[in-house]
Coordinates of C-alpha atoms in Angstrom, one line a residue:
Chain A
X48 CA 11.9 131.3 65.3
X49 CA 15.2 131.6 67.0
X50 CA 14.7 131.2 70.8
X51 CA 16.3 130.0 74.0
X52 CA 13.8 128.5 76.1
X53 CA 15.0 127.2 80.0
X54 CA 13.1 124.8 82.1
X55 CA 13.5 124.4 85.3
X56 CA 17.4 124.1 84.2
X57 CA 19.4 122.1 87.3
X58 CA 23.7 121.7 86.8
X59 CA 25.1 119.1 89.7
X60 CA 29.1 118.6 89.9
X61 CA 30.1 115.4 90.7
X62 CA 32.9 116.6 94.2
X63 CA 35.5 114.5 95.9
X64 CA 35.2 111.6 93.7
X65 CA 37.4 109.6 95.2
X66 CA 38.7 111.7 98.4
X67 CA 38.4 110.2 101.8
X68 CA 35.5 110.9 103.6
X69 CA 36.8 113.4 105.8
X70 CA 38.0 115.7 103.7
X71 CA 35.3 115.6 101.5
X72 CA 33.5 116.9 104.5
X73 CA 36.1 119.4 105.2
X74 CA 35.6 120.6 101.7
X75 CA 31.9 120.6 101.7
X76 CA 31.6 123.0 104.4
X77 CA 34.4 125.2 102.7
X78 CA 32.3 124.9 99.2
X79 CA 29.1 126.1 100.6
X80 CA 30.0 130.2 101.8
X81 CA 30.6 131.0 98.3
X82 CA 29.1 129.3 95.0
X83 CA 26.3 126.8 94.8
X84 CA 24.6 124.6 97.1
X85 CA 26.2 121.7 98.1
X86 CA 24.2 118.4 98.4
X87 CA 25.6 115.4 99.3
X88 CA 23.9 111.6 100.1
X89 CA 26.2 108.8 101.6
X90 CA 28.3 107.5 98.0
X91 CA 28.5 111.1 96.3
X92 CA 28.8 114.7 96.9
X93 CA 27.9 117.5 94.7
X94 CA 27.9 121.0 93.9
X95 CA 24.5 122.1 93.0
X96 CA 25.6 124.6 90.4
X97 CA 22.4 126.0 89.3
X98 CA 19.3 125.1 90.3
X99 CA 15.5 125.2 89.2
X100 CA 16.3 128.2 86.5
X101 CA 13.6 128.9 84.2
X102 CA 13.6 131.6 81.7
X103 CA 12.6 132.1 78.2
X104 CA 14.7 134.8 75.8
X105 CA 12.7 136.1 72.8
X106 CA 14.4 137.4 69.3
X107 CA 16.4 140.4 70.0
X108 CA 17.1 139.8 73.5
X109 CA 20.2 140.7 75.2
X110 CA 20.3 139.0 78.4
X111 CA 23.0 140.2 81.4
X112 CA 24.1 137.6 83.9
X113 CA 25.2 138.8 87.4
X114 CA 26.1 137.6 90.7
X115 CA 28.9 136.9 92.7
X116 CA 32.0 134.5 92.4
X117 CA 30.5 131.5 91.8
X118 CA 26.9 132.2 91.5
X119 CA 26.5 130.0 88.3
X120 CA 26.7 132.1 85.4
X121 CA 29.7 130.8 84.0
X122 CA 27.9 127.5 84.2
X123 CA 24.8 129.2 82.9
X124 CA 26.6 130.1 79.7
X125 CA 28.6 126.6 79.4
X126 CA 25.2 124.7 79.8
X127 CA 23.6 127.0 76.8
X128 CA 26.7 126.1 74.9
X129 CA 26.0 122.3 75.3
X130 CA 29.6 121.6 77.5
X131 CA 27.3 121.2 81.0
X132 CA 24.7 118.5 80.4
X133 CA 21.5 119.5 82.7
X134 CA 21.2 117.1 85.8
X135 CA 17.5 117.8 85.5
X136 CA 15.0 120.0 83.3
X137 CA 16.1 120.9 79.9
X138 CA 17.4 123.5 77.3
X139 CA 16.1 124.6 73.6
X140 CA 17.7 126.9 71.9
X141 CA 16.6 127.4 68.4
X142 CA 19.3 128.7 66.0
X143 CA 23.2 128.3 65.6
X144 CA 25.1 128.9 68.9
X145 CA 28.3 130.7 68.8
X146 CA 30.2 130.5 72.4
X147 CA 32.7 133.6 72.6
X148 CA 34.3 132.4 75.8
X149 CA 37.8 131.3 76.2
X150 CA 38.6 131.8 72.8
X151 CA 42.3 131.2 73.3
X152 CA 42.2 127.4 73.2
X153 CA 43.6 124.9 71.5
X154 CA 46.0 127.2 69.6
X155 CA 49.5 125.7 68.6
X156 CA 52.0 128.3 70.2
X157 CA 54.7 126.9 67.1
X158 CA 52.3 127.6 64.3
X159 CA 52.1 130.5 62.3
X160 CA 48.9 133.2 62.6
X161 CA 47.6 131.8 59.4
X162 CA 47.9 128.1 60.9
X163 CA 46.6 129.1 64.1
X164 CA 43.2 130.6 62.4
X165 CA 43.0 127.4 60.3
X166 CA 43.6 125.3 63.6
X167 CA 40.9 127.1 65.7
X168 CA 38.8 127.0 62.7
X169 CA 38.4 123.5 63.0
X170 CA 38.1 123.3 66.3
X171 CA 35.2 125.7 65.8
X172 CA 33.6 123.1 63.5
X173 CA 34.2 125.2 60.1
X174 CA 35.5 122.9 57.2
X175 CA 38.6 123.8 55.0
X176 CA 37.0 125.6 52.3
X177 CA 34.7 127.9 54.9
X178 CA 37.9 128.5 57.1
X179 CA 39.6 129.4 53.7
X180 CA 36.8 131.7 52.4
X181 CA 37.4 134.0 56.3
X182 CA 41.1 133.6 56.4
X183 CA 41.5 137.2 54.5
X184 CA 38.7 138.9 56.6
X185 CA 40.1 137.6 59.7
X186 CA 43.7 139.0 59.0
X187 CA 42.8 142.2 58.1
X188 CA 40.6 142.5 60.9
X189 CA 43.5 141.4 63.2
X190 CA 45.6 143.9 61.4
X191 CA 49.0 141.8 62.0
X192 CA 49.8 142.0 58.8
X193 CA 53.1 140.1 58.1
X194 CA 52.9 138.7 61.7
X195 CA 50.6 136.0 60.5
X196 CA 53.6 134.5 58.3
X197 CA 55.2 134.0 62.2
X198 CA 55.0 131.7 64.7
X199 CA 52.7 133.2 67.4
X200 CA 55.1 132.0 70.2
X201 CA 56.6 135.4 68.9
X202 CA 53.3 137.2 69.8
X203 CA 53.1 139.7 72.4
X204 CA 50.1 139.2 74.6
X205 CA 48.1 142.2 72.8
X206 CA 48.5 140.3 69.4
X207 CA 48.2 137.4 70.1
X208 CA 44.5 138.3 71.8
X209 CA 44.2 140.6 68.4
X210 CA 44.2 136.6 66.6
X211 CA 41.8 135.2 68.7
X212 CA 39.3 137.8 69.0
X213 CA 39.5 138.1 64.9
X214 CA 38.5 134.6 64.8
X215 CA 36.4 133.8 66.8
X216 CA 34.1 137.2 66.0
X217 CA 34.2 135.8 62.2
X218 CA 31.7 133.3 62.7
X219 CA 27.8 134.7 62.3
X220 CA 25.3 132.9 64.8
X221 CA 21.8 133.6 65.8
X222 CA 22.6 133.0 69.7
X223 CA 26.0 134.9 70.7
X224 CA 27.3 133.6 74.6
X225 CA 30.3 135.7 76.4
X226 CA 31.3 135.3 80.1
X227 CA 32.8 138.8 80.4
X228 CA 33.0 140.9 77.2
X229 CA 35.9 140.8 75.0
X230 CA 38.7 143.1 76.1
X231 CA 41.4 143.2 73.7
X232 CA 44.5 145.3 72.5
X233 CA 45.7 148.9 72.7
X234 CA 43.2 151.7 72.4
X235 CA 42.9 152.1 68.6
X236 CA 41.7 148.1 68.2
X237 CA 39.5 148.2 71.2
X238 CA 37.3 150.8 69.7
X239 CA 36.9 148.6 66.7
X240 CA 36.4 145.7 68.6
X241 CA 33.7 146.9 70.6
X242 CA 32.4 148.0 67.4
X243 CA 32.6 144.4 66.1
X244 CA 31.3 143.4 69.2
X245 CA 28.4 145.6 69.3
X246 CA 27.4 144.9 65.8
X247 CA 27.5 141.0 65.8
X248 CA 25.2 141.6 68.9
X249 CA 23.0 143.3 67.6
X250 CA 22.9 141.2 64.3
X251 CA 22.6 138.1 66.2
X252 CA 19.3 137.7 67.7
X253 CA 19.9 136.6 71.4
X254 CA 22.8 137.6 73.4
X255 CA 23.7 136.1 77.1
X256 CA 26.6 138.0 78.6
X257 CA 28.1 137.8 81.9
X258 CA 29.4 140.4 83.4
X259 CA 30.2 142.3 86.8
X260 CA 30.1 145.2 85.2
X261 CA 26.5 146.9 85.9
X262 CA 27.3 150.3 83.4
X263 CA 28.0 147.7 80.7
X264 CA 25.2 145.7 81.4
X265 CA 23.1 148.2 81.1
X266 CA 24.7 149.8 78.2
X267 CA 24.5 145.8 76.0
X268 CA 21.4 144.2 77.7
X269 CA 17.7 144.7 77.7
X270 CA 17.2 142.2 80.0
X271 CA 19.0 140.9 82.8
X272 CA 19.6 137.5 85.7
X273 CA 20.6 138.2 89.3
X274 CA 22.1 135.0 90.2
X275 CA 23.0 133.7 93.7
X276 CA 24.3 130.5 95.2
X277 CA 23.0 128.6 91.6
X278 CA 19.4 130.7 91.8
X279 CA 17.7 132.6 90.0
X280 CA 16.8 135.5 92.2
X281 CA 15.7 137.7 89.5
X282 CA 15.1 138.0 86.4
X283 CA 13.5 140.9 84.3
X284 CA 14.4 144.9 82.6
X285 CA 18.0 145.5 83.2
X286 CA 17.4 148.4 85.1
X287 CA 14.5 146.7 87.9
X288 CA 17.0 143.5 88.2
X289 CA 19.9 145.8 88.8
X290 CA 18.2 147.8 91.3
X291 CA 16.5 144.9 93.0
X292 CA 20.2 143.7 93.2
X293 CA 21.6 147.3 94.9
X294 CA 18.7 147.2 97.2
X295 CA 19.7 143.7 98.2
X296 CA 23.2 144.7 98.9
X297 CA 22.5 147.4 100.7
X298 CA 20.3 145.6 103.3
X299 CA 23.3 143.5 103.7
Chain B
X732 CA 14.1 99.8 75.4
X733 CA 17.2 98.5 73.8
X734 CA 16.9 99.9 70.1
X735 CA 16.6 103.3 71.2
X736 CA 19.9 103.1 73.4
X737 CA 21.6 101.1 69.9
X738 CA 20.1 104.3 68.3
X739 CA 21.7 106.8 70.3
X740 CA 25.2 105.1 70.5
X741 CA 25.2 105.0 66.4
X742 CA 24.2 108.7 66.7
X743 CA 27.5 109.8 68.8
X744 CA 29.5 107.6 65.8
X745 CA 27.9 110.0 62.9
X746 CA 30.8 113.0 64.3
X747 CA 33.6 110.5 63.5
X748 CA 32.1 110.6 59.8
X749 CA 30.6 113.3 59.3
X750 CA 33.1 115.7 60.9
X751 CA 36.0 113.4 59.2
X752 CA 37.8 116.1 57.9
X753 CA 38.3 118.2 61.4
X754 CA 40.2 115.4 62.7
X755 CA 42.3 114.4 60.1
X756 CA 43.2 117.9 59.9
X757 CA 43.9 118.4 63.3
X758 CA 46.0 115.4 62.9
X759 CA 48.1 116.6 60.2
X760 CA 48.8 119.8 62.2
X761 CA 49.9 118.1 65.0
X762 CA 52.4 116.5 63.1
X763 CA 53.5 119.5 61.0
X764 CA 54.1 121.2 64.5
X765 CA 56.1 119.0 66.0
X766 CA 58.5 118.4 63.2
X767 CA 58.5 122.0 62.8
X768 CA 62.2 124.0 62.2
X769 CA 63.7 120.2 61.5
X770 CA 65.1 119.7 58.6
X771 CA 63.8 116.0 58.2
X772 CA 61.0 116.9 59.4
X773 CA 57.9 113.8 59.6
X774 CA 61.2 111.3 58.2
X775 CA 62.9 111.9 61.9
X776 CA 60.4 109.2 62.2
X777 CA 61.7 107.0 59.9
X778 CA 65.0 107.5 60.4
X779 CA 65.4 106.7 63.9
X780 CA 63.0 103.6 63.0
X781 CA 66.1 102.8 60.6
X782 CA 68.4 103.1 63.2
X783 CA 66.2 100.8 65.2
X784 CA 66.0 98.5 62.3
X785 CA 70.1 98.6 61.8
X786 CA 71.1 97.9 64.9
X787 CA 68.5 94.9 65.5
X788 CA 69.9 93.4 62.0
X789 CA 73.4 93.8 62.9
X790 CA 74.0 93.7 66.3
X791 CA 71.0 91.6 68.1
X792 CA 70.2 89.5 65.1
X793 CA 73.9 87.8 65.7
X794 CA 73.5 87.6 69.2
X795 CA 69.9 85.7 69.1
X796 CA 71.7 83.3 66.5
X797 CA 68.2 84.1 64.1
X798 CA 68.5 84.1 60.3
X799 CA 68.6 87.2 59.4
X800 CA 66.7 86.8 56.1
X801 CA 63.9 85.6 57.8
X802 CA 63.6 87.4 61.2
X803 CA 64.3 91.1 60.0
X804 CA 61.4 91.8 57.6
X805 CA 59.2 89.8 60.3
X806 CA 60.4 91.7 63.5
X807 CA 60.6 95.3 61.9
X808 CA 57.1 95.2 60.1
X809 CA 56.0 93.7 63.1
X810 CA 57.4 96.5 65.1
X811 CA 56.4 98.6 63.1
X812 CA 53.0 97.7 63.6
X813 CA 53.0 97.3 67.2
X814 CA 54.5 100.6 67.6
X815 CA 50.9 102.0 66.7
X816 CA 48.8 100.0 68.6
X817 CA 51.0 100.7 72.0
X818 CA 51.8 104.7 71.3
X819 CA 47.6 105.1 70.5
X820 CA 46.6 103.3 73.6
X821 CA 49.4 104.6 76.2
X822 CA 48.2 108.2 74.7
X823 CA 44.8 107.6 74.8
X824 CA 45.2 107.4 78.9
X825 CA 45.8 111.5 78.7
X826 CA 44.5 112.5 75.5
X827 CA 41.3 113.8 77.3
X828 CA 42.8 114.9 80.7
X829 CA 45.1 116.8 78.8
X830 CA 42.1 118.8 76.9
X831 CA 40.7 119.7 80.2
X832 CA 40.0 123.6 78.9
X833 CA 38.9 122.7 75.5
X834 CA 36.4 119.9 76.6
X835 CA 35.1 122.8 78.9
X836 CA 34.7 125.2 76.2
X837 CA 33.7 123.9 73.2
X838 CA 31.0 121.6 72.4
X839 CA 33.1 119.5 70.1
X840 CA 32.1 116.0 70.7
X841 CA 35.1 114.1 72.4
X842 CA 35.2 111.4 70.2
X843 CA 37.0 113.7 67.6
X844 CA 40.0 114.4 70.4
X845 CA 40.7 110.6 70.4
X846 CA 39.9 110.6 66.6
X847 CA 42.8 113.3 66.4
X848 CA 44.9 111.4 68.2
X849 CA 44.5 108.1 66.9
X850 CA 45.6 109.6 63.4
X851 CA 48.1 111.3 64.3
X852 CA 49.8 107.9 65.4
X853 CA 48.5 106.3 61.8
X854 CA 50.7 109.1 60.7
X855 CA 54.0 108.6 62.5
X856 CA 53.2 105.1 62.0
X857 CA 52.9 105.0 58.2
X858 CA 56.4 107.1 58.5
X859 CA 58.1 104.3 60.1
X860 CA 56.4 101.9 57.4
X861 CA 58.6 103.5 55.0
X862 CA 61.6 101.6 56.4
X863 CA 60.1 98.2 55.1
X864 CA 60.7 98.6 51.8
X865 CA 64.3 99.7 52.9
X866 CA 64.7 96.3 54.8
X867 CA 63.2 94.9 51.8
X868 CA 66.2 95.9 49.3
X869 CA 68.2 94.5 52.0
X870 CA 66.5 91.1 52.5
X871 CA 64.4 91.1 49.7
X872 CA 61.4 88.6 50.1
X873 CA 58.5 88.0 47.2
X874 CA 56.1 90.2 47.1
X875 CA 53.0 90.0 45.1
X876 CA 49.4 91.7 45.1
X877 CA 48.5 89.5 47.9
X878 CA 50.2 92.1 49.9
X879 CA 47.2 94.7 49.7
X880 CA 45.3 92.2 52.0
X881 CA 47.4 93.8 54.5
X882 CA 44.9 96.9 53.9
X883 CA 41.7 94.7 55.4
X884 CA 44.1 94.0 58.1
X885 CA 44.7 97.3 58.8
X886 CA 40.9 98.8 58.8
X887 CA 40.3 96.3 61.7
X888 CA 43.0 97.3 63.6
X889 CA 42.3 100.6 62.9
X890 CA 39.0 100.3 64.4
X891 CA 40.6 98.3 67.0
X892 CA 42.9 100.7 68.5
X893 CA 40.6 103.4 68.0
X894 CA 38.0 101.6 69.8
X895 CA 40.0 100.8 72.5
X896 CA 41.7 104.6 72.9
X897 CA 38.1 105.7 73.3
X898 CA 37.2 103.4 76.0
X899 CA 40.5 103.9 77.8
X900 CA 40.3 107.3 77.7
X901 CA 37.2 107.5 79.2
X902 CA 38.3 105.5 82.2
X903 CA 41.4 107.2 82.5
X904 CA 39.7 110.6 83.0
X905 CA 37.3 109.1 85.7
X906 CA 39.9 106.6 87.5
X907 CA 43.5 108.2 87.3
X908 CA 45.2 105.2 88.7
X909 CA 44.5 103.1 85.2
X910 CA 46.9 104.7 83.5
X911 CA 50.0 102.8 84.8
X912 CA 48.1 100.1 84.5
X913 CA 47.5 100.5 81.2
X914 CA 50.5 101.1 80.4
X915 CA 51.9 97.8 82.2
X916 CA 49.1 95.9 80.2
X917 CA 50.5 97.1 77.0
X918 CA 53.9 95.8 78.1
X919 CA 52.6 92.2 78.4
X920 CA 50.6 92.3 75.3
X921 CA 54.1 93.2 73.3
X922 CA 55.9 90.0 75.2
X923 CA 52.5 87.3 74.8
X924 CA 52.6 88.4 70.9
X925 CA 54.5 87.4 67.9
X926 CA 56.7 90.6 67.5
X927 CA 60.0 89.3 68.9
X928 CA 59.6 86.1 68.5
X929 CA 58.3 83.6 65.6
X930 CA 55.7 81.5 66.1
X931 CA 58.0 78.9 64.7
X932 CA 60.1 79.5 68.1
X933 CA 57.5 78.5 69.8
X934 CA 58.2 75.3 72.1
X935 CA 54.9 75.3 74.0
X936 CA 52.1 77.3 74.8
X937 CA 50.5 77.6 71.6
X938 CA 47.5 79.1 72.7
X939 CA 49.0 82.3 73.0
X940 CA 48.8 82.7 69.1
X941 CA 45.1 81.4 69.2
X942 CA 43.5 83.2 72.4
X943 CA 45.8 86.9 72.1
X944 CA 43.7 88.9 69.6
X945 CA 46.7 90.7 68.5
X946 CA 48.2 87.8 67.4
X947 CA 46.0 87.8 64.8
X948 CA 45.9 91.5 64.0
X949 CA 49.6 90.9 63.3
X950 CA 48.6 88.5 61.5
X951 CA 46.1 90.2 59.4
X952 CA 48.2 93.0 58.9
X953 CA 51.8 91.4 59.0
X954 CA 52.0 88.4 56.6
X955 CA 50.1 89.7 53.7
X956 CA 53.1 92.4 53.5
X957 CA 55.5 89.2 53.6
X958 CA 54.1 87.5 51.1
X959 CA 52.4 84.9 53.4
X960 CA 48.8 84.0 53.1
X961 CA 46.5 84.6 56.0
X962 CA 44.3 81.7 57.5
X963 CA 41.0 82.5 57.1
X964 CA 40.6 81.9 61.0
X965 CA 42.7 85.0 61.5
X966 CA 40.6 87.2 59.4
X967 CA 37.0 86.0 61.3
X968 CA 38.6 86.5 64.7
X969 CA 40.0 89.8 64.0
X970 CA 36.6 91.2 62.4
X971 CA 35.1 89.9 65.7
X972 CA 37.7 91.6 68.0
X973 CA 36.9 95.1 66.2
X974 CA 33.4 94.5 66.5
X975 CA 33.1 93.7 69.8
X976 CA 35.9 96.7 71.1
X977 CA 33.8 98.7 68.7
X978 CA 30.4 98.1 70.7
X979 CA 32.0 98.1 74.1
X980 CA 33.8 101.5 73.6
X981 CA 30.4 102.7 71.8
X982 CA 28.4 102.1 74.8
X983 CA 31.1 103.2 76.9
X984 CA 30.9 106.2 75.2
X985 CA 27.4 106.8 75.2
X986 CA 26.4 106.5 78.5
X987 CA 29.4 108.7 80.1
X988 CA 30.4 111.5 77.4
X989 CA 28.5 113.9 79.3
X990 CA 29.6 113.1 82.8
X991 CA 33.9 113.9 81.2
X992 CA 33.1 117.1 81.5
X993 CA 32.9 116.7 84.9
X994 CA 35.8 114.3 85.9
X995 CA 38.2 116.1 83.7

């Protein structure tokens, strides 16, 4: 059964590895208005990034991370991903994890569209022959036509975010993870991205999204994380966590 | 308990197989891209490895007073050689700090960016292999199927330099004051080993040939292409040098692969 199970899920950053010790203490009390706790013994210092999160998603959930700057859910999503090993506790996720976050890497600003797809697509992990089998989906989907016979140095921004987005929404996965939902291009392709978007969501069985965008949240999630200084302050229906959140605010 | 450590070092090798054909792709890219709107293209490299080779045969070769006939095939294949073992290393110091927002991104396990980049200077070097046989029309020497020894040789210092890019790499990310150092170490490994100079030249200080590892990955790789025949010796202490890197840059690997993430 496809699942994302979180135990007691902690994310440390090594700091100031090899800064003198003053600054590091300068630093340290800078770090700790904004973002995660930050512990320190006498040899290391560290950015507690998230700490003690525990959380279980079901099939069909469509978890919403928010918080402030720096509240962990970026870090959230990378540790699902498998980039952030956990300093403590642990992670299962049952079923093929497709990270939708800075899809714009590792492209080859030289290289034709066509290369560019069959670059990323290896980066992704996709062989030749898979890569080859999406290549015409992905290009009509991008709708740049002739454009993919051209370098993408030659791209303007719009297009060149067409590419990515067309490429990395070809892959099918069970467990979907976006920091910030994909924005891309002029009117016309942004309705049939977030068409795109909205199905592979909803076809995939779990969804984690961050966002600071409460309508959208509750437009995409059914459940939804408050996250603060690396903790989990709540977690629950979209709507309770969202108002528990407001109310918070407000008493601030 | 030691086997399970062995266990989950061998595990982070399985990537470098099974997911062989992502970076020997990548490789291949990399090269088509930066060759790309040349008209040589990939043969730049081999041309200005001919240039290298011409001027070394006619100018230096009559100031060093060496016969030619001799010393040309043995310093460009040597070269030629060396020029991948010291372009993989010296790269290998920034092949991960230079992926920085890919490491953070993707899961892809790092072993395959120093995989990438390790090939793509097998490339470029088996470009500038192509001016042997050019030297060889020149100079001709005998050549026989001995020669495809040279191909043993070169899995070991494949492994070698691979090995070693991996463990440098590493350290680099963590420590960013090794790469000079590095990089100065690579200097005196081309001046303590045969690539210059003969090993007939020598006067003194034999052990240089016996002790310096890369002597003997030279010769692994070197003399079979020259028609000489490789002392056993060689062969044994080469396999051992790409076993040992091998393990040390395995549990190198191991234990810190998910602290880069970190440091980078």
């Amino acid at each position: 059964m496809k699942q994302v199970v979180v135990e007691n899920l902690s994310v440390a950053f090594p700091i100031s590895l090899s800064r003198p010790q003053s600054l590091r203490s300068e630093l340290t009390k800078k770090l700790s208005r904004i973002g995660g706790r930050v512990v320190s013994d006498d040899s290391h210092g560290a950015v507690l990034a998230l700490s003690d999160v525990s959380f279980t998603l079901k099939p069909g959930d469509r978890l919403g991370l928010i918080g402030p700057n720096g509240s962990g859910k970026t870090t959230l999503i990378r540790a699902l991903a498998g980039v952030y090993d956990p300093s403590a506790g642990r992670i299962r996720a049952d079923g093929v994890i497709v990270p939708m976050f800075d899809i714009g890497l590792g492209f080859d600003d030289e290289g034709t569209g066509y290369e560019n797809i069959y670059i990323r697509g290896l980066i992704m992990g996709l062989t030749k022959e898979q890569i080859s089998k999406r290549i015409d989906e992905i290009a009509e989907f991008s709708g740049l036509g002739e454009y993919l016979d051209m370098p993408i140095r030659t791209y303007s921004a719009g297009m060149s975010l067409r590419l990515m987005f067309a490429i990395a929404t070809s892959v099918q996965g069970d467990i979907i993870l976006m920091d910030e939902w994909l924005t891309v291009g002029d009117a016309e392709f942004r309705q049939k991205a977030n068409a795109r978007l909205r199905q592979l969501t909803e076809q995939s069985g779990i969804l984690v999204l961050a966002s600071h965008d409460t309508d959208l949240l509750r437009q995409t999630c059914n459940v939804a994380m408050y996250l603060a200084n690396g903790k989990m302050c709540h977690f629950g229906k979209v709507d309770d966590v969202l108002r528990q959140m407001n109310e918070k605010q407000d008493a601030n | 308990m030691p086997e399970s450590v062995v266990g989950r070092a061998l595990d982070d090798l399985t990537p470098v197989f099974s997911r062989f054909h992502t970076w020997r792709s990548l490789a291949a890219v990399d090269i088509r891209s930066k060759y790309r709107r040349t008209y040589l293209g990939p043969w730049w490299i081999t041309a200005s490895n001919g240039i290298f080779a011409f001027i070394i045969g006619t100018v230096s070769g009559r100031f060093l007073g060496s016969n030619m006939q001799e010393y040309l095939p043995f310093f460009i294949t040597g070269m030629t050689i060396w020029g991948f073992v010291s372009s993989a290393i010296i790269e290998s110091c920034t092949t991960l700090i230079q992926s920085g927002g890919l490491i953070r991104a993707t899961n892809m396990p790092l072993v395959i960016y120093i995989m990438r980049m390790v090939q793509r200077n097998f490339i470029i070097f088996l470009h500038n292999s192509a001016v042997i046989p050019i030297v060889w029309l020149v100079y001709p020497w005998h050549v026989g199927f001995y020669a495809l020894t040279a191909l043993i040789g070169f899995f070991f210092l494949y492994v070698c330099v691979s090995s070693i890019s991996l463990a440098v790499s590493i350290v680099c990310v963590r420590y960013r004051d090794v790469p000079p150092i590095v990089t100065a170490l690579v200097q005196v490994l081309f001046f303590i080993s045969p690539i210059i100079w003969q090993p007939s030249q020598l006067r003194g200080g034999h052990e240089v040939l016996l002790f310096n590892p890369i002597a003997h990955l030279l010769v692994i790789t070197r003399d079979p292409i020259l028609g000489k025949t490789v002392p056993l010796m060689s062969f044994g202490i080469s396999a051992l040098t790409a076993l040992l890197c091998a393990s040390v840059a395995l549990a190198i690997y191991s234990r810190y692969k998910k602290r880069v993430v970190f440091w980078v």
